[in-house]
Amino acid sequence: MKKIKLWEPVYIENSRLPIWLSKIAPIKIWAVSFAFWVWCRGELSDKTKRHETVHYQQQLELLFLGQWICYGICWLIGFAKYRDGAKAYRQNPFEQEAYELDDFEDGLATRKRYGWIKYKI
């Protein structure tokens, strides 16, 4: 059995869910991680899989609900600070960590637990 830090979510490609969520989000959503699943509007590249798997690991660390609450609070703080939903998204510590690691094939193996804490909004 794999170590928890190497667990991956279930990937669902060619889903309409990201399209629907994009109608209410400040960005065009390509893929979204929620609990044990990742939905993508097309086929997932390895880079996007790594990015979304980082989010899955963040959710595991905070027992899912905690990550969703913290993510939302960070986005609201970013929105209040920048007055720009897209910038609030990019400056979210959870996104900063995922974007930093999505280029590295061994990013999950070397990722430290709660790594998102070091990022500033």
PDB file of N, CA and C in Angstrom, residues 30-117:
ATOM      1  N   TRP A  30     -10.406  24.716 -15.410  1.00  0.00           N
ATOM      2  CA  TRP A  30     -10.073  23.569 -16.261  1.00  0.00           C
ATOM      3  C   TRP A  30     -10.306  22.271 -15.494  1.00  0.00           C
ATOM      4  N   ALA A  31      -9.855  22.263 -14.230  1.00  0.00           N
ATOM      5  CA  ALA A  31     -10.014  21.078 -13.389  1.00  0.00           C
ATOM      6  C   ALA A  31     -10.273  21.526 -11.962  1.00  0.00           C
ATOM      7  N   VAL A  32     -10.977  20.687 -11.214  1.00  0.00           N
ATOM      8  CA  VAL A  32     -11.288  21.008  -9.826  1.00  0.00           C
ATOM      9  C   VAL A  32     -11.165  19.738  -8.984  1.00  0.00           C
ATOM     10  N   SER A  33     -10.531  19.894  -7.829  1.00  0.00           N
ATOM     11  CA  SER A  33     -10.366  18.796  -6.882  1.00  0.00           C
ATOM     12  C   SER A  33     -11.338  18.999  -5.727  1.00  0.00           C
ATOM     13  N   PHE A  34     -12.107  17.970  -5.447  1.00  0.00           N
ATOM     14  CA  PHE A  34     -13.046  18.029  -4.332  1.00  0.00           C
ATOM     15  C   PHE A  34     -13.133  16.631  -3.725  1.00  0.00           C
ATOM     16  N   ALA A  35     -12.663  16.500  -2.489  1.00  0.00           N
ATOM     17  CA  ALA A  35     -12.631  15.227  -1.777  1.00  0.00           C
ATOM     18  C   ALA A  35     -11.776  14.225  -2.548  1.00  0.00           C
ATOM     19  N   PHE A  36     -12.328  13.089  -2.893  1.00  0.00           N
ATOM     20  CA  PHE A  36     -11.541  12.022  -3.511  1.00  0.00           C
ATOM     21  C   PHE A  36     -11.523  12.074  -5.032  1.00  0.00           C
ATOM     22  N   TRP A  37     -12.102  13.126  -5.609  1.00  0.00           N
ATOM     23  CA  TRP A  37     -12.247  13.195  -7.056  1.00  0.00           C
ATOM     24  C   TRP A  37     -11.658  14.473  -7.628  1.00  0.00           C
ATOM     25  N   VAL A  38     -11.233  14.365  -8.879  1.00  0.00           N
ATOM     26  CA  VAL A  38     -10.823  15.531  -9.670  1.00  0.00           C
ATOM     27  C   VAL A  38     -11.612  15.466 -10.967  1.00  0.00           C
ATOM     28  N   TRP A  39     -12.325  16.545 -11.251  1.00  0.00           N
ATOM     29  CA  TRP A  39     -13.080  16.638 -12.497  1.00  0.00           C
ATOM     30  C   TRP A  39     -12.335  17.576 -13.434  1.00  0.00           C
ATOM     31  N   CYS A  40     -12.259  17.191 -14.700  1.00  0.00           N
ATOM     32  CA  CYS A  40     -11.580  18.009 -15.706  1.00  0.00           C
ATOM     33  C   CYS A  40     -12.479  18.136 -16.921  1.00  0.00           C
ATOM     34  N   ARG A  41     -12.442  19.313 -17.544  1.00  0.00           N
ATOM     35  CA  ARG A  41     -13.306  19.526 -18.699  1.00  0.00           C
ATOM     36  C   ARG A  41     -12.760  18.863 -19.963  1.00  0.00           C
ATOM     37  N   GLY A  42     -11.531  18.407 -19.931  1.00  0.00           N
ATOM     38  CA  GLY A  42     -10.913  17.701 -21.059  1.00  0.00           C
ATOM     39  C   GLY A  42     -10.099  16.544 -20.533  1.00  0.00           C
ATOM     40  N   GLU A  43      -8.994  16.254 -21.210  1.00  0.00           N
ATOM     41  CA  GLU A  43      -8.093  15.213 -20.729  1.00  0.00           C
ATOM     42  C   GLU A  43      -7.035  15.852 -19.839  1.00  0.00           C
ATOM     43  N   LEU A  44      -6.725  15.197 -18.756  1.00  0.00           N
ATOM     44  CA  LEU A  44      -5.763  15.715 -17.787  1.00  0.00           C
ATOM     45  C   LEU A  44      -4.330  15.454 -18.238  1.00  0.00           C
ATOM     46  N   SER A  45      -3.533  16.497 -18.253  1.00  0.00           N
ATOM     47  CA  SER A  45      -2.102  16.331 -18.498  1.00  0.00           C
ATOM     48  C   SER A  45      -1.455  15.860 -17.200  1.00  0.00           C
ATOM     49  N   ASP A  46      -0.237  15.366 -17.286  1.00  0.00           N
ATOM     50  CA  ASP A  46       0.479  14.959 -16.077  1.00  0.00           C
ATOM     51  C   ASP A  46       0.675  16.142 -15.138  1.00  0.00           C
ATOM     52  N   LYS A  47       0.930  17.306 -15.713  1.00  0.00           N
ATOM     53  CA  LYS A  47       1.125  18.514 -14.904  1.00  0.00           C
ATOM     54  C   LYS A  47      -0.140  18.861 -14.121  1.00  0.00           C
ATOM     55  N   THR A  48      -1.290  18.802 -14.781  1.00  0.00           N
ATOM     56  CA  THR A  48      -2.551  19.113 -14.104  1.00  0.00           C
ATOM     57  C   THR A  48      -2.872  18.051 -13.056  1.00  0.00           C
ATOM     58  N   LYS A  49      -2.556  16.806 -13.344  1.00  0.00           N
ATOM     59  CA  LYS A  49      -2.761  15.754 -12.347  1.00  0.00           C
ATOM     60  C   LYS A  49      -1.932  16.044 -11.098  1.00  0.00           C
ATOM     61  N   ARG A  50      -0.681  16.453 -11.293  1.00  0.00           N
ATOM     62  CA  ARG A  50       0.163  16.776 -10.137  1.00  0.00           C
ATOM     63  C   ARG A  50      -0.425  17.950  -9.353  1.00  0.00           C
ATOM     64  N   HIS A  51      -0.863  18.992 -10.070  1.00  0.00           N
ATOM     65  CA  HIS A  51      -1.441  20.174  -9.429  1.00  0.00           C
ATOM     66  C   HIS A  51      -2.659  19.786  -8.586  1.00  0.00           C
ATOM     67  N   GLU A  52      -3.564  19.050  -9.166  1.00  0.00           N
ATOM     68  CA  GLU A  52      -4.788  18.675  -8.469  1.00  0.00           C
ATOM     69  C   GLU A  52      -4.523  17.663  -7.358  1.00  0.00           C
ATOM     70  N   THR A  53      -3.504  16.837  -7.521  1.00  0.00           N
ATOM     71  CA  THR A  53      -3.149  15.894  -6.467  1.00  0.00           C
ATOM     72  C   THR A  53      -2.559  16.623  -5.264  1.00  0.00           C
ATOM     73  N   VAL A  54      -1.858  17.727  -5.499  1.00  0.00           N
ATOM     74  CA  VAL A  54      -1.395  18.550  -4.379  1.00  0.00           C
ATOM     75  C   VAL A  54      -2.611  19.045  -3.595  1.00  0.00           C
ATOM     76  N   HIS A  55      -3.634  19.508  -4.297  1.00  0.00           N
ATOM     77  CA  HIS A  55      -4.861  19.953  -3.612  1.00  0.00           C
ATOM     78  C   HIS A  55      -5.506  18.797  -2.831  1.00  0.00           C
ATOM     79  N   TYR A  56      -5.509  17.624  -3.430  1.00  0.00           N
ATOM     80  CA  TYR A  56      -6.060  16.452  -2.741  1.00  0.00           C
ATOM     81  C   TYR A  56      -5.282  16.192  -1.443  1.00  0.00           C
ATOM     82  N   GLN A  57      -3.965  16.288  -1.501  1.00  0.00           N
ATOM     83  CA  GLN A  57      -3.139  16.084  -0.309  1.00  0.00           C
ATOM     84  C   GLN A  57      -3.408  17.169   0.736  1.00  0.00           C
ATOM     85  N   GLN A  58      -3.590  18.406   0.285  1.00  0.00           N
ATOM     86  CA  GLN A  58      -3.928  19.495   1.203  1.00  0.00           C
ATOM     87  C   GLN A  58      -5.256  19.200   1.907  1.00  0.00           C
ATOM     88  N   GLN A  59      -6.197  18.675   1.148  1.00  0.00           N
ATOM     89  CA  GLN A  59      -7.498  18.344   1.727  1.00  0.00           C
ATOM     90  C   GLN A  59      -7.368  17.216   2.749  1.00  0.00           C
ATOM     91  N   LEU A  60      -6.550  16.209   2.447  1.00  0.00           N
ATOM     92  CA  LEU A  60      -6.326  15.124   3.407  1.00  0.00           C
ATOM     93  C   LEU A  60      -5.728  15.662   4.710  1.00  0.00           C
ATOM     94  N   GLU A  61      -4.779  16.575   4.585  1.00  0.00           N
ATOM     95  CA  GLU A  61      -4.111  17.143   5.763  1.00  0.00           C
ATOM     96  C   GLU A  61      -5.097  17.827   6.699  1.00  0.00           C
ATOM     97  N   LEU A  62      -6.056  18.501   6.128  1.00  0.00           N
ATOM     98  CA  LEU A  62      -7.006  19.284   6.924  1.00  0.00           C
ATOM     99  C   LEU A  62      -8.386  18.618   6.994  1.00  0.00           C
ATOM    100  N   LEU A  63      -8.397  17.313   6.732  1.00  0.00           N
ATOM    101  CA  LEU A  63      -9.628  16.520   6.836  1.00  0.00           C
ATOM    102  C   LEU A  63     -10.753  17.091   5.973  1.00  0.00           C
ATOM    103  N   PHE A  64     -10.410  17.464   4.765  1.00  0.00           N
ATOM    104  CA  PHE A  64     -11.314  17.969   3.738  1.00  0.00           C
ATOM    105  C   PHE A  64     -12.019  19.258   4.138  1.00  0.00           C
ATOM    106  N   LEU A  65     -12.938  19.210   5.058  1.00  0.00           N
ATOM    107  CA  LEU A  65     -13.721  20.390   5.422  1.00  0.00           C
ATOM    108  C   LEU A  65     -12.820  21.542   5.868  1.00  0.00           C
ATOM    109  N   GLY A  66     -11.786  21.240   6.624  1.00  0.00           N
ATOM    110  CA  GLY A  66     -10.858  22.278   7.079  1.00  0.00           C
ATOM    111  C   GLY A  66     -10.163  22.971   5.924  1.00  0.00           C
ATOM    112  N   GLN A  67      -9.793  22.210   4.906  1.00  0.00           N
ATOM    113  CA  GLN A  67      -9.127  22.813   3.753  1.00  0.00           C
ATOM    114  C   GLN A  67     -10.091  23.683   2.971  1.00  0.00           C
ATOM    115  N   TRP A  68     -11.315  23.242   2.821  1.00  0.00           N
ATOM    116  CA  TRP A  68     -12.280  24.036   2.065  1.00  0.00           C
ATOM    117  C   TRP A  68     -12.558  25.355   2.772  1.00  0.00           C
ATOM    118  N   ILE A  69     -12.656  25.304   4.083  1.00  0.00           N
ATOM    119  CA  ILE A  69     -12.891  26.532   4.856  1.00  0.00           C
ATOM    120  C   ILE A  69     -11.682  27.456   4.763  1.00  0.00           C
ATOM    121  N   CYS A  70     -10.491  26.914   4.993  1.00  0.00           N
ATOM    122  CA  CYS A  70      -9.268  27.734   4.921  1.00  0.00           C
ATOM    123  C   CYS A  70      -9.059  28.311   3.523  1.00  0.00           C
ATOM    124  N   TYR A  71      -9.323  27.507   2.500  1.00  0.00           N
ATOM    125  CA  TYR A  71      -9.186  27.975   1.119  1.00  0.00           C
ATOM    126  C   TYR A  71     -10.116  29.167   0.890  1.00  0.00           C
ATOM    127  N   GLY A  72     -11.360  29.024   1.318  1.00  0.00           N
ATOM    128  CA  GLY A  72     -12.331  30.104   1.138  1.00  0.00           C
ATOM    129  C   GLY A  72     -11.943  31.365   1.892  1.00  0.00           C
ATOM    130  N   ILE A  73     -11.474  31.209   3.114  1.00  0.00           N
ATOM    131  CA  ILE A  73     -11.040  32.372   3.898  1.00  0.00           C
ATOM    132  C   ILE A  73      -9.848  33.048   3.222  1.00  0.00           C
ATOM    133  N   CYS A  74      -8.885  32.260   2.767  1.00  0.00           N
ATOM    134  CA  CYS A  74      -7.719  32.835   2.074  1.00  0.00           C
ATOM    135  C   CYS A  74      -8.145  33.578   0.817  1.00  0.00           C
ATOM    136  N   TRP A  75      -9.099  33.014   0.077  1.00  0.00           N
ATOM    137  CA  TRP A  75      -9.565  33.691  -1.135  1.00  0.00           C
ATOM    138  C   TRP A  75     -10.257  35.010  -0.776  1.00  0.00           C
ATOM    139  N   LEU A  76     -11.081  35.001   0.263  1.00  0.00           N
ATOM    140  CA  LEU A  76     -11.764  36.234   0.678  1.00  0.00           C
ATOM    141  C   LEU A  76     -10.772  37.309   1.122  1.00  0.00           C
ATOM    142  N   ILE A  77      -9.747  36.918   1.855  1.00  0.00           N
ATOM    143  CA  ILE A  77      -8.707  37.872   2.266  1.00  0.00           C
ATOM    144  C   ILE A  77      -8.005  38.428   1.029  1.00  0.00           C
ATOM    145  N   GLY A  78      -7.669  37.550   0.092  1.00  0.00           N
ATOM    146  CA  GLY A  78      -7.029  37.993  -1.147  1.00  0.00           C
ATOM    147  C   GLY A  78      -7.921  38.918  -1.955  1.00  0.00           C
ATOM    148  N   PHE A  79      -9.202  38.615  -2.006  1.00  0.00           N
ATOM    149  CA  PHE A  79     -10.129  39.466  -2.749  1.00  0.00           C
ATOM    150  C   PHE A  79     -10.241  40.843  -2.096  1.00  0.00           C
ATOM    151  N   ALA A  80     -10.299  40.870  -0.764  1.00  0.00           N
ATOM    152  CA  ALA A  80     -10.360  42.152  -0.047  1.00  0.00           C
ATOM    153  C   ALA A  80      -9.074  42.949  -0.285  1.00  0.00           C
ATOM    154  N   LYS A  81      -7.957  42.255  -0.353  1.00  0.00           N
ATOM    155  CA  LYS A  81      -6.662  42.918  -0.530  1.00  0.00           C
ATOM    156  C   LYS A  81      -6.455  43.414  -1.962  1.00  0.00           C
ATOM    157  N   TYR A  82      -6.797  42.603  -2.956  1.00  0.00           N
ATOM    158  CA  TYR A  82      -6.489  42.915  -4.352  1.00  0.00           C
ATOM    159  C   TYR A  82      -7.691  43.423  -5.159  1.00  0.00           C
ATOM    160  N   ARG A  83      -8.896  43.216  -4.658  1.00  0.00           N
ATOM    161  CA  ARG A  83     -10.120  43.590  -5.383  1.00  0.00           C
ATOM    162  C   ARG A  83     -10.172  42.972  -6.780  1.00  0.00           C
ATOM    163  N   ASP A  84      -9.644  41.751  -6.878  1.00  0.00           N
ATOM    164  CA  ASP A  84      -9.572  41.038  -8.150  1.00  0.00           C
ATOM    165  C   ASP A  84      -9.689  39.543  -7.835  1.00  0.00           C
ATOM    166  N   GLY A  85     -10.766  38.916  -8.285  1.00  0.00           N
ATOM    167  CA  GLY A  85     -11.000  37.511  -7.986  1.00  0.00           C
ATOM    168  C   GLY A  85      -9.937  36.580  -8.538  1.00  0.00           C
ATOM    169  N   ALA A  86      -9.465  36.861  -9.755  1.00  0.00           N
ATOM    170  CA  ALA A  86      -8.437  36.014 -10.361  1.00  0.00           C
ATOM    171  C   ALA A  86      -7.118  36.128  -9.597  1.00  0.00           C
ATOM    172  N   LYS A  87      -6.770  37.353  -9.178  1.00  0.00           N
ATOM    173  CA  LYS A  87      -5.531  37.535  -8.423  1.00  0.00           C
ATOM    174  C   LYS A  87      -5.666  36.901  -7.035  1.00  0.00           C
ATOM    175  N   ALA A  88      -6.835  37.014  -6.427  1.00  0.00           N
ATOM    176  CA  ALA A  88      -7.071  36.376  -5.127  1.00  0.00           C
ATOM    177  C   ALA A  88      -6.895  34.863  -5.240  1.00  0.00           C
ATOM    178  N   TYR A  89      -7.331  34.302  -6.366  1.00  0.00           N
ATOM    179  CA  TYR A  89      -7.145  32.866  -6.626  1.00  0.00           C
ATOM    180  C   TYR A  89      -5.660  32.529  -6.710  1.00  0.00           C
ATOM    181  N   ARG A  90      -4.916  33.276  -7.523  1.00  0.00           N
ATOM    182  CA  ARG A  90      -3.488  32.972  -7.723  1.00  0.00           C
ATOM    183  C   ARG A  90      -2.665  33.193  -6.454  1.00  0.00           C
ATOM    184  N   GLN A  91      -3.070  34.136  -5.608  1.00  0.00           N
ATOM    185  CA  GLN A  91      -2.321  34.448  -4.392  1.00  0.00           C
ATOM    186  C   GLN A  91      -2.747  33.583  -3.207  1.00  0.00           C
ATOM    187  N   ASN A  92      -3.705  32.712  -3.417  1.00  0.00           N
ATOM    188  CA  ASN A  92      -4.139  31.803  -2.359  1.00  0.00           C
ATOM    189  C   ASN A  92      -2.974  30.854  -2.042  1.00  0.00           C
ATOM    190  N   PRO A  93      -2.588  30.700  -0.780  1.00  0.00           N
ATOM    191  CA  PRO A  93      -1.459  29.828  -0.431  1.00  0.00           C
ATOM    192  C   PRO A  93      -1.612  28.391  -0.941  1.00  0.00           C
ATOM    193  N   PHE A  94      -2.826  27.882  -0.988  1.00  0.00           N
ATOM    194  CA  PHE A  94      -3.044  26.528  -1.494  1.00  0.00           C
ATOM    195  C   PHE A  94      -2.719  26.448  -2.986  1.00  0.00           C
ATOM    196  N   GLU A  95      -3.077  27.480  -3.728  1.00  0.00           N
ATOM    197  CA  GLU A  95      -2.759  27.514  -5.160  1.00  0.00           C
ATOM    198  C   GLU A  95      -1.273  27.762  -5.397  1.00  0.00           C
ATOM    199  N   GLN A  96      -0.680  28.633  -4.604  1.00  0.00           N
ATOM    200  CA  GLN A  96       0.746  28.914  -4.771  1.00  0.00           C
ATOM    201  C   GLN A  96       1.564  27.631  -4.629  1.00  0.00           C
ATOM    202  N   GLU A  97       1.245  26.840  -3.614  1.00  0.00           N
ATOM    203  CA  GLU A  97       1.990  25.586  -3.426  1.00  0.00           C
ATOM    204  C   GLU A  97       1.748  24.641  -4.596  1.00  0.00           C
ATOM    205  N   ALA A  98       0.497  24.487  -5.015  1.00  0.00           N
ATOM    206  CA  ALA A  98       0.183  23.567  -6.111  1.00  0.00           C
ATOM    207  C   ALA A  98       0.868  23.990  -7.404  1.00  0.00           C
ATOM    208  N   TYR A  99       0.878  25.292  -7.710  1.00  0.00           N
ATOM    209  CA  TYR A  99       1.550  25.764  -8.929  1.00  0.00           C
ATOM    210  C   TYR A  99       3.061  25.571  -8.839  1.00  0.00           C
ATOM    211  N   GLU A 100       3.622  25.746  -7.647  1.00  0.00           N
ATOM    212  CA  GLU A 100       5.070  25.561  -7.502  1.00  0.00           C
ATOM    213  C   GLU A 100       5.474  24.108  -7.727  1.00  0.00           C
ATOM    214  N   LEU A 101       4.637  23.184  -7.307  1.00  0.00           N
ATOM    215  CA  LEU A 101       4.991  21.766  -7.387  1.00  0.00           C
ATOM    216  C   LEU A 101       4.537  21.063  -8.658  1.00  0.00           C
ATOM    217  N   ASP A 102       3.660  21.670  -9.437  1.00  0.00           N
ATOM    218  CA  ASP A 102       3.096  20.922 -10.563  1.00  0.00           C
ATOM    219  C   ASP A 102       4.077  20.655 -11.708  1.00  0.00           C
ATOM    220  N   ASP A 103       5.218  21.317 -11.717  1.00  0.00           N
ATOM    221  CA  ASP A 103       6.232  21.053 -12.745  1.00  0.00           C
ATOM    222  C   ASP A 103       7.198  19.927 -12.365  1.00  0.00           C
ATOM    223  N   PHE A 104       7.154  19.477 -11.126  1.00  0.00           N
ATOM    224  CA  PHE A 104       8.120  18.501 -10.639  1.00  0.00           C
ATOM    225  C   PHE A 104       7.495  17.118 -10.494  1.00  0.00           C
ATOM    226  N   GLU A 105       8.041  16.159 -11.228  1.00  0.00           N
ATOM    227  CA  GLU A 105       7.493  14.808 -11.192  1.00  0.00           C
ATOM    228  C   GLU A 105       7.560  14.191  -9.800  1.00  0.00           C
ATOM    229  N   ASP A 106       8.576  14.555  -9.017  1.00  0.00           N
ATOM    230  CA  ASP A 106       8.692  14.009  -7.670  1.00  0.00           C
ATOM    231  C   ASP A 106       8.186  14.988  -6.611  1.00  0.00           C
ATOM    232  N   GLY A 107       7.416  15.970  -7.037  1.00  0.00           N
ATOM    233  CA  GLY A 107       6.922  17.001  -6.126  1.00  0.00           C
ATOM    234  C   GLY A 107       6.124  16.449  -4.959  1.00  0.00           C
ATOM    235  N   LEU A 108       5.293  15.459  -5.222  1.00  0.00           N
ATOM    236  CA  LEU A 108       4.495  14.889  -4.133  1.00  0.00           C
ATOM    237  C   LEU A 108       5.367  14.099  -3.166  1.00  0.00           C
ATOM    238  N   ALA A 109       6.337  13.386  -3.693  1.00  0.00           N
ATOM    239  CA  ALA A 109       7.209  12.571  -2.840  1.00  0.00           C
ATOM    240  C   ALA A 109       8.067  13.435  -1.923  1.00  0.00           C
ATOM    241  N   THR A 110       8.444  14.627  -2.402  1.00  0.00           N
ATOM    242  CA  THR A 110       9.316  15.496  -1.610  1.00  0.00           C
ATOM    243  C   THR A 110       8.558  16.600  -0.871  1.00  0.00           C
ATOM    244  N   ARG A 111       7.267  16.711  -1.142  1.00  0.00           N
ATOM    245  CA  ARG A 111       6.450  17.756  -0.522  1.00  0.00           C
ATOM    246  C   ARG A 111       6.356  17.548   0.981  1.00  0.00           C
ATOM    247  N   LYS A 112       6.539  18.636   1.717  1.00  0.00           N
ATOM    248  CA  LYS A 112       6.392  18.586   3.166  1.00  0.00           C
ATOM    249  C   LYS A 112       4.924  18.812   3.516  1.00  0.00           C
ATOM    250  N   ARG A 113       4.455  18.107   4.522  1.00  0.00           N
ATOM    251  CA  ARG A 113       3.092  18.287   4.996  1.00  0.00           C
ATOM    252  C   ARG A 113       2.874  19.736   5.411  1.00  0.00           C
ATOM    253  N   TYR A 114       1.701  20.266   5.132  1.00  0.00           N
ATOM    254  CA  TYR A 114       1.320  21.647   5.448  1.00  0.00           C
ATOM    255  C   TYR A 114       2.268  22.652   4.788  1.00  0.00           C
ATOM    256  N   GLY A 115       2.784  22.310   3.632  1.00  0.00           N
ATOM    257  CA  GLY A 115       3.708  23.182   2.911  1.00  0.00           C
ATOM    258  C   GLY A 115       3.104  24.508   2.496  1.00  0.00           C
ATOM    259  N   TRP A 116       1.814  24.565   2.356  1.00  0.00           N
ATOM    260  CA  TRP A 116       1.115  25.786   1.931  1.00  0.00           C
ATOM    261  C   TRP A 116       1.228  26.898   2.966  1.00  0.00           C
ATOM    262  N   ILE A 117       1.548  26.557   4.221  1.00  0.00           N
ATOM    263  CA  ILE A 117       1.610  27.560   5.294  1.00  0.00           C
ATOM    264  C   ILE A 117       2.685  28.615   5.030  1.00  0.00           C
TER     265      ILE A 117
END
